[in-house]
mmCIF file of C-alpha atoms in Angstrom:
data_model
loop_
_atom_site.group_PDB
_atom_site.id
_atom_site.type_symbol
_atom_site.label_atom_id
_atom_site.label_comp_id
_atom_site.label_asym_id
_atom_site.label_seq_id
_atom_site.Cartn_x
_atom_site.Cartn_y
_atom_site.Cartn_z
ATOM 1 C CA MET M 70 53.977 -10.159 -2.780
ATOM 2 C CA MET M 71 57.411 -11.517 -1.750
ATOM 3 C CA LEU M 72 57.456 -15.191 -1.069
ATOM 4 C CA THR M 73 58.788 -16.112 2.313
ATOM 5 C CA PRO M 74 59.927 -19.505 3.595
ATOM 6 C CA TYR M 75 56.397 -19.697 5.197
ATOM 7 C CA THR M 76 54.619 -19.105 2.041
ATOM 8 C CA GLN M 77 56.914 -21.201 -0.194
ATOM 9 C CA ALA M 78 56.018 -24.179 2.095
ATOM 10 C CA LEU M 79 52.341 -24.040 1.135
ATOM 11 C CA PRO M 80 50.814 -25.411 -1.944
ATOM 12 C CA THR M 81 50.123 -22.788 -4.632
ATOM 13 C CA LEU M 82 46.321 -22.792 -4.126
ATOM 14 C CA THR M 83 46.477 -22.157 -0.467
ATOM 15 C CA ARG M 84 49.289 -19.405 -0.392
ATOM 16 C CA PRO M 85 48.132 -16.006 0.789
ATOM 17 C CA TYR M 86 48.269 -13.575 -2.103
ATOM 18 C CA ALA M 87 47.951 -9.672 -2.716
ATOM 19 C CA SER M 88 44.504 -9.083 -3.893
ATOM 20 C CA ALA M 89 44.617 -5.258 -3.713
ATOM 21 C CA SER M 90 47.173 -2.508 -3.284
ATOM 22 C CA SER M 91 47.091 1.247 -2.882
ATOM 23 C CA SER M 92 49.794 3.855 -2.113
ATOM 24 C CA ASN M 93 49.843 2.996 1.529
ATOM 25 C CA SER M 94 48.371 -0.439 1.998
ATOM 26 C CA VAL M 95 48.265 -3.926 0.674
ATOM 27 C CA THR M 96 45.343 -6.331 1.040
ATOM 28 C CA VAL M 97 46.327 -9.930 1.550
ATOM 29 C CA SER M 98 43.773 -12.558 0.958
ATOM 30 C CA GLY M 99 43.665 -16.232 1.883
ATOM 31 C CA SER M 100 41.902 -18.811 4.163
ATOM 32 C CA PRO M 101 41.371 -17.713 7.649
ATOM 33 C CA SER M 102 43.710 -20.376 9.159
ATOM 34 C CA VAL M 103 46.528 -19.348 6.841
ATOM 35 C CA LEU M 104 46.196 -15.605 7.421
ATOM 36 C CA SER M 105 46.169 -16.156 11.258
ATOM 37 C CA GLN M 106 49.453 -17.946 10.976
ATOM 38 C CA LEU M 107 50.799 -15.199 8.601
ATOM 39 C CA VAL M 108 50.094 -12.313 10.890
ATOM 40 C CA GLU M 109 51.926 -14.162 13.731
ATOM 41 C CA SER M 110 54.944 -14.764 11.553
ATOM 42 C CA GLU M 111 58.255 -12.988 11.739
ATOM 43 C CA GLU M 112 57.629 -10.986 8.590
ATOM 44 C CA PHE M 113 54.508 -9.351 10.099
ATOM 45 C CA LYS M 114 56.197 -8.011 13.246
ATOM 46 C CA GLY M 115 55.812 -4.247 13.566
ATOM 47 C CA LEU M 116 53.296 -4.034 10.696
ATOM 48 C CA LYS M 117 49.697 -2.530 11.300
ATOM 49 C CA TRP M 118 46.907 -4.835 10.078
ATOM 50 C CA LYS M 119 43.181 -5.398 10.584
ATOM 51 C CA ASN M 120 40.627 -7.992 9.285
ATOM 52 C CA LEU M 121 38.402 -7.101 6.439
ATOM 53 C CA PRO M 122 34.915 -8.597 5.965
ATOM 54 C CA ILE M 123 35.851 -10.565 2.759
ATOM 55 C CA TYR M 124 34.622 -14.143 2.771
ATOM 56 C CA GLY M 125 35.670 -15.397 -0.664
ATOM 57 C CA PRO M 126 38.845 -15.705 -2.790
ATOM 58 C CA MET M 127 38.486 -12.606 -5.093
ATOM 59 C CA HIS M 128 40.962 -10.974 -7.294
ATOM 60 C CA ALA M 129 42.898 -14.122 -7.462
ATOM 61 C CA SER M 130 44.721 -14.503 -10.843
ATOM 62 C CA HIS M 131 46.262 -17.782 -9.747
ATOM 63 C CA LEU M 132 42.850 -19.381 -8.930
ATOM 64 C CA TYR M 133 40.753 -18.268 -11.945
ATOM 65 C CA THR M 134 41.248 -18.338 -15.650
ATOM 66 C CA GLU M 135 39.287 -16.799 -18.561
ATOM 67 C CA GLY M 136 37.974 -20.250 -19.084
ATOM 68 C CA ASN M 137 36.351 -20.188 -15.581
ATOM 69 C CA VAL M 138 34.749 -17.026 -16.334
ATOM 70 C CA ASP M 139 33.390 -18.217 -19.643
ATOM 71 C CA GLU M 140 31.829 -21.221 -17.810
ATOM 72 C CA ILE M 141 30.079 -18.680 -15.479
ATOM 73 C CA ILE M 142 28.808 -16.375 -18.188
ATOM 74 C CA ASP M 143 27.826 -19.078 -20.680
ATOM 75 C CA GLY M 144 25.848 -20.756 -18.089
ATOM 76 C CA LEU M 145 23.633 -17.760 -17.827
ATOM 77 C CA ASN M 146 22.401 -18.353 -21.425
ATOM 78 C CA LEU M 147 22.402 -14.617 -22.162
ATOM 79 C CA ASP M 148 20.863 -14.165 -25.588
ATOM 80 C CA CYS M 149 21.266 -10.418 -25.749
ATOM 81 C CA GLY M 150 20.306 -9.916 -29.392
ATOM 82 C CA PRO M 151 21.000 -6.643 -31.120
ATOM 83 C CA GLU M 152 22.159 -3.892 -28.711
ATOM 84 C CA ARG M 153 23.329 -0.335 -28.779
ATOM 85 C CA SER M 154 26.937 -0.046 -29.984
ATOM 86 C CA GLU M 155 27.447 2.990 -27.634
ATOM 87 C CA HIS M 156 27.413 2.597 -23.811
ATOM 88 C CA ILE M 157 28.636 4.282 -20.705
ATOM 89 C CA PRO M 158 32.426 3.743 -20.393
ATOM 90 C CA PHE M 159 33.433 1.206 -17.922
ATOM 91 C CA LEU M 160 36.890 1.079 -16.096
ATOM 92 C CA SER M 161 38.315 -2.119 -14.665
ATOM 93 C CA GLY M 162 39.884 -2.577 -11.270
ATOM 94 C CA ASN M 163 43.174 -1.496 -12.980
ATOM 95 C CA GLY M 164 41.680 1.565 -14.478
ATOM 96 C CA PHE M 165 41.729 0.271 -18.091
ATOM 97 C CA MET M 166 38.694 0.942 -20.312
ATOM 98 C CA ILE M 167 36.421 -2.266 -20.748
ATOM 99 C CA ASN M 168 35.362 -2.625 -24.266
ATOM 100 C CA GLY M 169 32.317 -4.614 -24.991
ATOM 101 C CA SER M 170 29.589 -4.328 -27.693
ATOM 102 C CA ASN M 171 26.866 -6.074 -25.579
ATOM 103 C CA PHE M 172 25.828 -6.845 -22.105
ATOM 104 C CA ALA M 173 27.341 -10.424 -22.178
ATOM 105 C CA SER M 174 30.786 -9.183 -23.105
ATOM 106 C CA LEU M 175 30.678 -6.412 -20.512
ATOM 107 C CA LEU M 176 29.447 -8.873 -17.763
ATOM 108 C CA ARG M 177 32.403 -11.152 -18.757
ATOM 109 C CA SER M 178 34.859 -8.264 -18.326
ATOM 110 C CA ALA M 179 33.363 -7.467 -15.022
ATOM 111 C CA ALA M 180 33.468 -10.991 -13.714
ATOM 112 C CA MET M 181 37.064 -11.481 -14.731
ATOM 113 C CA ALA M 182 38.071 -8.103 -12.937
ATOM 114 C CA ILE M 183 36.258 -9.217 -9.843
ATOM 115 C CA ILE M 184 37.540 -12.805 -9.488
ATOM 116 C CA GLY M 185 40.683 -12.971 -11.597
ATOM 117 C CA GLN M 186 42.491 -9.636 -11.467
ATOM 118 C CA PRO M 187 44.177 -7.865 -8.458
ATOM 119 C CA MET M 188 42.841 -4.383 -7.571
ATOM 120 C CA ARG M 189 45.626 -1.781 -8.223
ATOM 121 C CA PHE M 190 44.153 1.536 -6.978
ATOM 122 C CA ILE M 191 47.173 3.584 -8.028
ATOM 123 C CA GLU M 192 46.690 2.633 -11.690
ATOM 124 C CA LEU M 193 42.936 2.838 -11.286
ATOM 125 C CA LEU M 194 43.027 6.490 -9.946
ATOM 126 C CA ASP M 195 45.715 7.537 -12.516
ATOM 127 C CA ASN M 196 43.679 6.168 -15.445
ATOM 128 C CA LEU M 197 40.505 7.649 -13.919
ATOM 129 C CA ARG M 198 42.115 11.002 -13.759
ATOM 130 C CA ASP M 199 43.234 10.864 -17.301
ATOM 131 C CA HIS M 200 39.803 9.774 -18.451
ATOM 132 C CA ILE M 201 38.130 12.672 -16.676
ATOM 133 C CA GLN M 202 40.620 15.196 -17.989
ATOM 134 C CA ALA M 203 40.235 13.996 -21.439
ATOM 135 C CA VAL M 204 36.465 14.696 -21.210
ATOM 136 C CA ASN M 205 37.294 18.229 -19.719
ATOM 137 C CA PRO M 206 34.071 18.349 -17.738
ATOM 138 C CA THR M 207 32.811 21.543 -15.696
ATOM 139 C CA SER M 208 32.053 19.203 -12.900
ATOM 140 C CA PHE M 209 31.583 15.557 -12.067
ATOM 141 C CA GLU M 210 29.733 13.594 -9.404
ATOM 142 C CA MET M 211 30.797 10.316 -7.602
ATOM 143 C CA LEU M 212 27.934 7.841 -6.770
ATOM 144 C CA PRO M 213 29.297 5.069 -4.425
ATOM 145 C CA ILE M 214 27.326 1.854 -4.456
ATOM 146 C CA CYS M 215 28.211 -0.416 -1.370
ATOM 147 C CA THR M 216 31.677 1.128 -1.117
ATOM 148 C CA THR M 217 33.674 3.986 0.400
ATOM 149 C CA VAL M 218 36.140 4.329 -2.465
ATOM 150 C CA ASP M 219 34.760 7.702 -3.290
ATOM 151 C CA ARG M 220 36.627 9.145 -0.339
ATOM 152 C CA LEU M 221 39.842 7.698 -1.769
ATOM 153 C CA VAL M 222 39.092 9.383 -5.095
ATOM 154 C CA TYR M 223 38.378 12.637 -3.310
ATOM 155 C CA ASN M 224 41.566 12.699 -1.213
ATOM 156 C CA THR M 225 43.618 11.644 -4.243
ATOM 157 C CA PHE M 226 42.215 14.275 -6.582
ATOM 158 C CA LYS M 227 42.563 17.093 -4.114
ATOM 159 C CA SER M 228 46.252 17.457 -5.144
ATOM 160 C CA THR M 229 45.609 17.377 -8.913
ATOM 161 C CA PRO M 230 44.366 19.848 -11.475
ATOM 162 C CA LEU M 231 40.916 18.265 -10.935
ATOM 163 C CA ALA M 232 40.759 19.531 -7.308
ATOM 164 C CA SER M 233 38.387 22.502 -8.142
ATOM 165 C CA LEU M 234 35.857 19.954 -9.706
ATOM 166 C CA VAL M 235 35.950 17.379 -7.042
ATOM 167 C CA PRO M 236 32.552 17.492 -5.098
ATOM 168 C CA THR M 237 32.669 17.652 -1.368
ATOM 169 C CA PRO M 238 31.520 14.302 0.232
ATOM 170 C CA PRO M 239 28.005 14.518 1.617
ATOM 171 C CA PRO M 240 27.603 15.072 5.413
ATOM 172 C CA ALA M 241 26.544 11.425 5.845
ATOM 173 C CA ALA M 242 29.775 10.285 4.374
ATOM 174 C CA GLN M 243 31.763 12.631 6.547
ATOM 175 C CA GLN M 244 30.037 11.376 9.709
ATOM 176 C CA LYS M 245 30.620 7.838 8.722
ATOM 177 C CA SER M 246 34.257 8.435 7.968
ATOM 178 C CA ALA M 247 34.649 10.031 11.257
ATOM 179 C CA ALA M 248 32.834 7.332 13.205
ATOM 180 C CA PRO M 249 34.980 4.786 14.901
ATOM 181 C CA GLU M 250 35.255 1.503 12.979
ATOM 182 C CA THR M 251 33.137 -1.360 14.187
ATOM 183 C CA SER M 252 34.392 -4.940 14.040
ATOM 184 C CA PRO M 253 33.586 -6.733 10.827
ATOM 185 C CA PRO M 254 30.448 -8.929 10.751
ATOM 186 C CA ASN M 255 30.960 -12.664 11.657
ATOM 187 C CA PRO M 256 29.626 -14.849 8.940
ATOM 188 C CA LYS M 257 28.882 -17.497 11.670
ATOM 189 C CA THR M 258 26.110 -15.070 12.981
ATOM 190 C CA ALA M 259 24.373 -14.541 9.733
ATOM 191 C CA LYS M 260 20.524 -15.042 10.053
ATOM 192 C CA LEU M 261 19.608 -15.946 6.543
ATOM 193 C CA ALA M 262 21.078 -17.402 3.412
ATOM 194 C CA ILE M 263 19.220 -18.284 0.335
ATOM 195 C CA ILE M 264 20.693 -21.582 -0.957
ATOM 196 C CA GLY M 265 18.022 -22.702 -3.400
ATOM 197 C CA MET M 266 14.977 -21.397 -5.034
ATOM 198 C CA ALA M 267 12.115 -22.498 -7.342
ATOM 199 C CA GLY M 268 8.935 -21.123 -8.565
ATOM 200 C CA ARG M 269 5.996 -20.958 -11.033
ATOM 201 C CA PHE M 270 5.387 -17.741 -12.832
ATOM 202 C CA PRO M 271 3.013 -16.142 -15.318
ATOM 203 C CA GLY M 272 3.793 -16.180 -19.029
ATOM 204 C CA GLY M 273 4.637 -19.825 -19.217
ATOM 205 C CA ALA M 274 7.691 -19.362 -16.900
ATOM 206 C CA ASN M 275 7.743 -22.508 -15.009
ATOM 207 C CA ASP M 276 11.063 -22.117 -13.339
ATOM 208 C CA THR M 277 13.417 -19.273 -12.199
ATOM 209 C CA GLU M 278 15.541 -19.330 -15.436
ATOM 210 C CA ALA M 279 12.332 -18.832 -17.582
ATOM 211 C CA PHE M 280 11.227 -16.047 -15.193
ATOM 212 C CA TRP M 281 14.668 -14.358 -15.533
ATOM 213 C CA ASP M 282 14.390 -14.495 -19.362
ATOM 214 C CA LEU M 283 10.978 -13.040 -19.086
ATOM 215 C CA LEU M 284 12.263 -10.059 -16.895
ATOM 216 C CA TYR M 285 15.410 -9.708 -19.184
ATOM 217 C CA GLN M 286 13.142 -9.234 -22.324
ATOM 218 C CA GLY M 287 10.833 -6.910 -20.490
ATOM 219 C CA LEU M 288 7.719 -8.846 -21.568
ATOM 220 C CA ASP M 289 4.235 -7.893 -20.604
ATOM 221 C CA VAL M 290 2.400 -11.185 -20.098
ATOM 222 C CA HIS M 291 -0.998 -10.160 -19.009
ATOM 223 C CA LYS M 292 -3.877 -11.588 -20.949
ATOM 224 C CA SER M 293 -7.692 -12.178 -20.664
ATOM 225 C CA VAL M 294 -9.017 -14.433 -17.957
ATOM 226 C CA PRO M 295 -8.740 -18.138 -19.099
ATOM 227 C CA PRO M 296 -12.102 -19.664 -19.450
ATOM 228 C CA ARG M 297 -10.951 -22.454 -16.878
ATOM 229 C CA ARG M 298 -10.703 -19.781 -14.202
ATOM 230 C CA TRP M 299 -13.991 -17.985 -14.537
ATOM 231 C CA ASP M 300 -16.378 -16.681 -17.053
ATOM 232 C CA VAL M 301 -15.677 -13.121 -18.112
ATOM 233 C CA ASN M 302 -19.044 -12.461 -19.267
ATOM 234 C CA THR M 303 -20.773 -13.271 -15.913
ATOM 235 C CA HIS M 304 -17.970 -12.237 -13.549
ATOM 236 C CA VAL M 305 -16.605 -9.015 -15.003
ATOM 237 C CA ASP M 306 -18.429 -5.669 -15.427
ATOM 238 C CA LEU M 307 -16.451 -2.875 -17.011
ATOM 239 C CA THR M 308 -19.061 -0.349 -15.856
ATOM 240 C CA LEU M 309 -18.366 -1.320 -12.155
ATOM 241 C CA LYS M 310 -22.153 -1.084 -11.491
ATOM 242 C CA LYS M 311 -22.996 -4.788 -10.963
ATOM 243 C CA LYS M 312 -22.286 -6.365 -7.507
ATOM 244 C CA ASN M 313 -20.229 -9.509 -7.251
ATOM 245 C CA THR M 314 -18.255 -8.817 -10.311
ATOM 246 C CA GLY M 315 -14.811 -7.547 -11.013
ATOM 247 C CA GLY M 316 -13.803 -4.666 -13.188
ATOM 248 C CA VAL M 317 -10.794 -6.071 -14.892
ATOM 249 C CA PRO M 318 -10.950 -8.824 -17.516
ATOM 250 C CA TRP M 319 -7.098 -9.386 -17.563
ATOM 251 C CA GLY M 320 -4.425 -10.749 -15.354
ATOM 252 C CA CYS M 321 -1.174 -12.595 -15.254
ATOM 253 C CA TRP M 322 -1.805 -16.344 -15.056
ATOM 254 C CA LEU M 323 -0.108 -19.574 -14.395
ATOM 255 C CA ASP M 324 -0.603 -21.640 -17.445
ATOM 256 C CA ASP M 325 -0.205 -25.071 -15.670
ATOM 257 C CA ALA M 326 -1.464 -24.509 -12.129
ATOM 258 C CA GLY M 327 -3.331 -27.756 -12.106
ATOM 259 C CA LEU M 328 -0.470 -30.137 -13.138
ATOM 260 C CA PHE M 329 0.517 -32.241 -10.262
ATOM 261 C CA ASP M 330 2.098 -35.721 -9.711
ATOM 262 C CA ALA M 331 0.023 -37.005 -6.848
ATOM 263 C CA ARG M 332 1.672 -40.486 -6.798
ATOM 264 C CA PHE M 333 5.166 -38.932 -6.458
ATOM 265 C CA PHE M 334 4.044 -37.228 -3.169
ATOM 266 C CA ASN M 335 2.170 -40.350 -1.945
ATOM 267 C CA ILE M 336 -1.281 -38.700 -2.318
ATOM 268 C CA SER M 337 -4.205 -40.801 -3.209
ATOM 269 C CA PRO M 338 -6.293 -39.996 -6.328
ATOM 270 C CA ARG M 339 -9.280 -39.279 -4.094
ATOM 271 C CA GLU M 340 -7.467 -36.715 -1.986
ATOM 272 C CA ALA M 341 -5.392 -35.006 -4.738
ATOM 273 C CA PRO M 342 -8.343 -33.106 -6.428
ATOM 274 C CA GLN M 343 -9.329 -31.517 -3.207
ATOM 275 C CA ILE M 344 -5.880 -30.154 -2.454
ATOM 276 C CA ASP M 345 -5.539 -26.394 -3.159
ATOM 277 C CA PRO M 346 -3.266 -25.889 -5.944
ATOM 278 C CA ALA M 347 -1.188 -23.570 -3.777
ATOM 279 C CA GLN M 348 -0.412 -26.752 -1.573
ATOM 280 C CA ARG M 349 0.395 -28.670 -4.761
ATOM 281 C CA LEU M 350 2.746 -25.958 -5.995
ATOM 282 C CA ALA M 351 4.321 -25.662 -2.628
ATOM 283 C CA LEU M 352 5.240 -29.338 -2.516
ATOM 284 C CA MET M 353 6.662 -29.237 -6.117
ATOM 285 C CA THR M 354 8.702 -26.097 -5.790
ATOM 286 C CA ALA M 355 9.948 -27.116 -2.369
ATOM 287 C CA TYR M 356 11.156 -30.280 -3.870
ATOM 288 C CA GLU M 357 12.850 -28.453 -6.727
ATOM 289 C CA ALA M 358 14.493 -25.884 -4.417
ATOM 290 C CA ILE M 359 15.973 -28.588 -2.132
ATOM 291 C CA GLU M 360 17.237 -30.431 -5.147
ATOM 292 C CA GLN M 361 18.814 -27.245 -6.605
ATOM 293 C CA ALA M 362 20.488 -26.556 -3.291
ATOM 294 C CA GLY M 363 21.959 -30.101 -3.236
ATOM 295 C CA ILE M 364 20.460 -30.723 0.126
ATOM 296 C CA VAL M 365 20.209 -34.218 1.429
ATOM 297 C CA VAL M 366 17.864 -34.372 4.327
ATOM 298 C CA ASP M 367 19.646 -35.820 7.395
ATOM 299 C CA GLY M 368 22.864 -35.911 5.607
ATOM 300 C CA THR M 369 24.467 -33.493 7.807
ATOM 301 C CA PRO M 370 23.825 -32.150 11.389
ATOM 302 C CA SER M 371 22.334 -28.921 9.942
ATOM 303 C CA THR M 372 19.949 -30.749 7.798
ATOM 304 C CA ARG M 373 18.525 -33.063 10.454
ATOM 305 C CA PRO M 374 14.656 -33.068 10.051
ATOM 306 C CA ASP M 375 14.217 -31.655 13.543
ATOM 307 C CA ARG M 376 16.215 -28.610 12.568
ATOM 308 C CA VAL M 377 14.308 -27.751 9.366
ATOM 309 C CA GLY M 378 11.571 -25.149 9.605
ATOM 310 C CA VAL M 379 8.972 -24.091 7.012
ATOM 311 C CA PHE M 380 7.939 -20.452 6.790
ATOM 312 C CA PHE M 381 5.216 -20.025 4.161
ATOM 313 C CA GLY M 382 3.497 -16.946 3.033
ATOM 314 C CA VAL M 383 -0.036 -17.371 1.768
ATOM 315 C CA THR M 384 -3.142 -15.155 1.549
ATOM 316 C CA ALA M 385 -6.812 -15.838 0.470
ATOM 317 C CA ASN M 386 -8.783 -19.041 0.608
ATOM 318 C CA ASP M 387 -10.048 -18.921 -3.056
ATOM 319 C CA TRP M 388 -9.950 -22.617 -3.574
ATOM 320 C CA ALA M 389 -11.759 -23.556 -0.344
ATOM 321 C CA GLU M 390 -14.311 -20.936 -0.923
ATOM 322 C CA SER M 391 -14.993 -21.828 -4.474
ATOM 323 C CA ASN M 392 -15.362 -25.513 -3.672
ATOM 324 C CA SER M 393 -17.243 -25.259 -0.379
ATOM 325 C CA ALA M 394 -20.670 -26.083 -2.078
ATOM 326 C CA GLN M 395 -19.174 -28.858 -4.206
ATOM 327 C CA ASP M 396 -18.979 -32.691 -3.470
ATOM 328 C CA ILE M 397 -16.476 -32.331 -0.640
ATOM 329 C CA ASP M 398 -15.485 -35.055 1.979
ATOM 330 C CA THR M 399 -12.920 -35.455 4.670
ATOM 331 C CA TYR M 400 -10.108 -34.137 2.758
ATOM 332 C CA ALA M 401 -11.625 -30.667 2.114
ATOM 333 C CA ILE M 402 -10.274 -29.025 5.370
ATOM 334 C CA PRO M 403 -6.616 -30.105 5.119
ATOM 335 C CA GLY M 404 -6.802 -29.603 1.385
ATOM 336 C CA GLY M 405 -8.316 -26.124 1.427
ATOM 337 C CA ASN M 406 -7.383 -24.422 4.734
ATOM 338 C CA ARG M 407 -4.268 -22.294 4.154
ATOM 339 C CA ALA M 408 -3.049 -23.157 7.524
ATOM 340 C CA PHE M 409 -2.152 -26.569 6.280
ATOM 341 C CA VAL M 410 0.253 -25.457 3.501
ATOM 342 C CA ALA M 411 3.440 -25.366 5.597
ATOM 343 C CA GLY M 412 2.317 -28.574 7.354
ATOM 344 C CA ARG M 413 1.895 -30.246 3.941
ATOM 345 C CA ILE M 414 5.580 -29.720 3.264
ATOM 346 C CA ASN M 415 6.611 -30.831 6.841
ATOM 347 C CA TYR M 416 4.545 -33.932 6.591
ATOM 348 C CA PHE M 417 5.955 -35.097 3.349
ATOM 349 C CA TYR M 418 9.603 -34.584 4.138
ATOM 350 C CA LYS M 419 9.127 -35.418 7.910
ATOM 351 C CA PHE M 420 10.391 -32.079 8.977
ATOM 352 C CA SER M 421 9.754 -31.432 12.647
ATOM 353 C CA GLY M 422 11.099 -27.805 12.999
ATOM 354 C CA PRO M 423 9.066 -24.595 13.129
ATOM 355 C CA SER M 424 6.016 -24.473 10.835
ATOM 356 C CA TYR M 425 4.565 -21.089 10.138
ATOM 357 C CA VAL M 426 2.001 -19.862 7.662
ATOM 358 C CA VAL M 427 2.075 -16.153 7.394
ATOM 359 C CA ASP M 428 -0.530 -13.854 5.898
ATOM 360 C CA THR M 429 0.801 -10.369 5.061
ATOM 361 C CA ALA M 430 -1.490 -9.867 1.983
ATOM 362 C CA CYS M 431 0.445 -9.228 -1.118
ATOM 363 C CA VAL M 432 3.867 -9.685 0.673
ATOM 364 C CA SER M 433 2.929 -13.307 1.423
ATOM 365 C CA ASP M 434 4.475 -14.615 -1.891
ATOM 366 C CA ASN M 435 7.676 -15.445 -0.112
ATOM 367 C CA LYS M 436 8.062 -19.020 0.903
ATOM 368 C CA ILE M 437 11.156 -20.106 2.824
ATOM 369 C CA LEU M 438 12.493 -23.449 3.897
ATOM 370 C CA ASN M 439 14.880 -22.698 6.894
ATOM 371 C CA PHE M 440 17.671 -25.046 7.576
#
């Protein structure tokens, strides 16, 4: 991109830059305010342009280095272990082959291509054509994922020796390409953004990072019913003939469901034992999620207590039902009724926005704090 007096007057980090290029267009990225001034400048007179729904500084070689990518990838703590040396070939945004012996190195190359390398569609298409011709296939198929670049490939390859092999875009793609363009979505109208998360999971995964490792390793963490939950000998019947029994002696269990720092949440020793573990876990994970998101309640207009709502999914009243015949007192209802779960969070943090407990059976495992 040629520097003009306008761009030269800006600091390097705020100058607009060419993030992508093709045979008939150039994508210029930058902050909204800078781009607004750029399109009104003398250099843009007579040029056709349109806004794209891109809300981050991507493909910016002047903003990111390999060190930045290393910090991102190393922070994921990927312990891939021995992997297959062969994998499906990957091409970068410039069309060059990405070499990597394991998932971590491939992810590093992909991250660098996304944030630190401009997209050059001419080189990408040329190299893609060469790779396909080298394989000499009888046919090939394009599977676009969240993109319409397959139509660019289709139109480009129509004038090459690969024309007879190029598949025709499906009718849905043709209809979409023929439909009038709609205005890009406005990020200010977004309905939901996940800014923090926390949880407790089976298999000893007491946070989201441990849960990710569990999923990555593909572990099966089911085990027999712990004695502290119920007695398998009296509550399970594998023949399914006895009433009031279950037919499965296994499950996926939280190892430390009872751990709770009552004093931290200003709860008395008398009340704490009568509080459903679901409420205790809700308090702890809500605290962790807010901390992870860097939220300081009442620190900004959007985090005022009256603007914070709690939407909590919960089902079943196991704790209340199991303890209904025990030595209960005045704390039994607020501690065991599932309608009090969202209120427990609101009460502790002094939130006064919406407070909903939603029961949609198995789907009710999603808990959201809405700022």
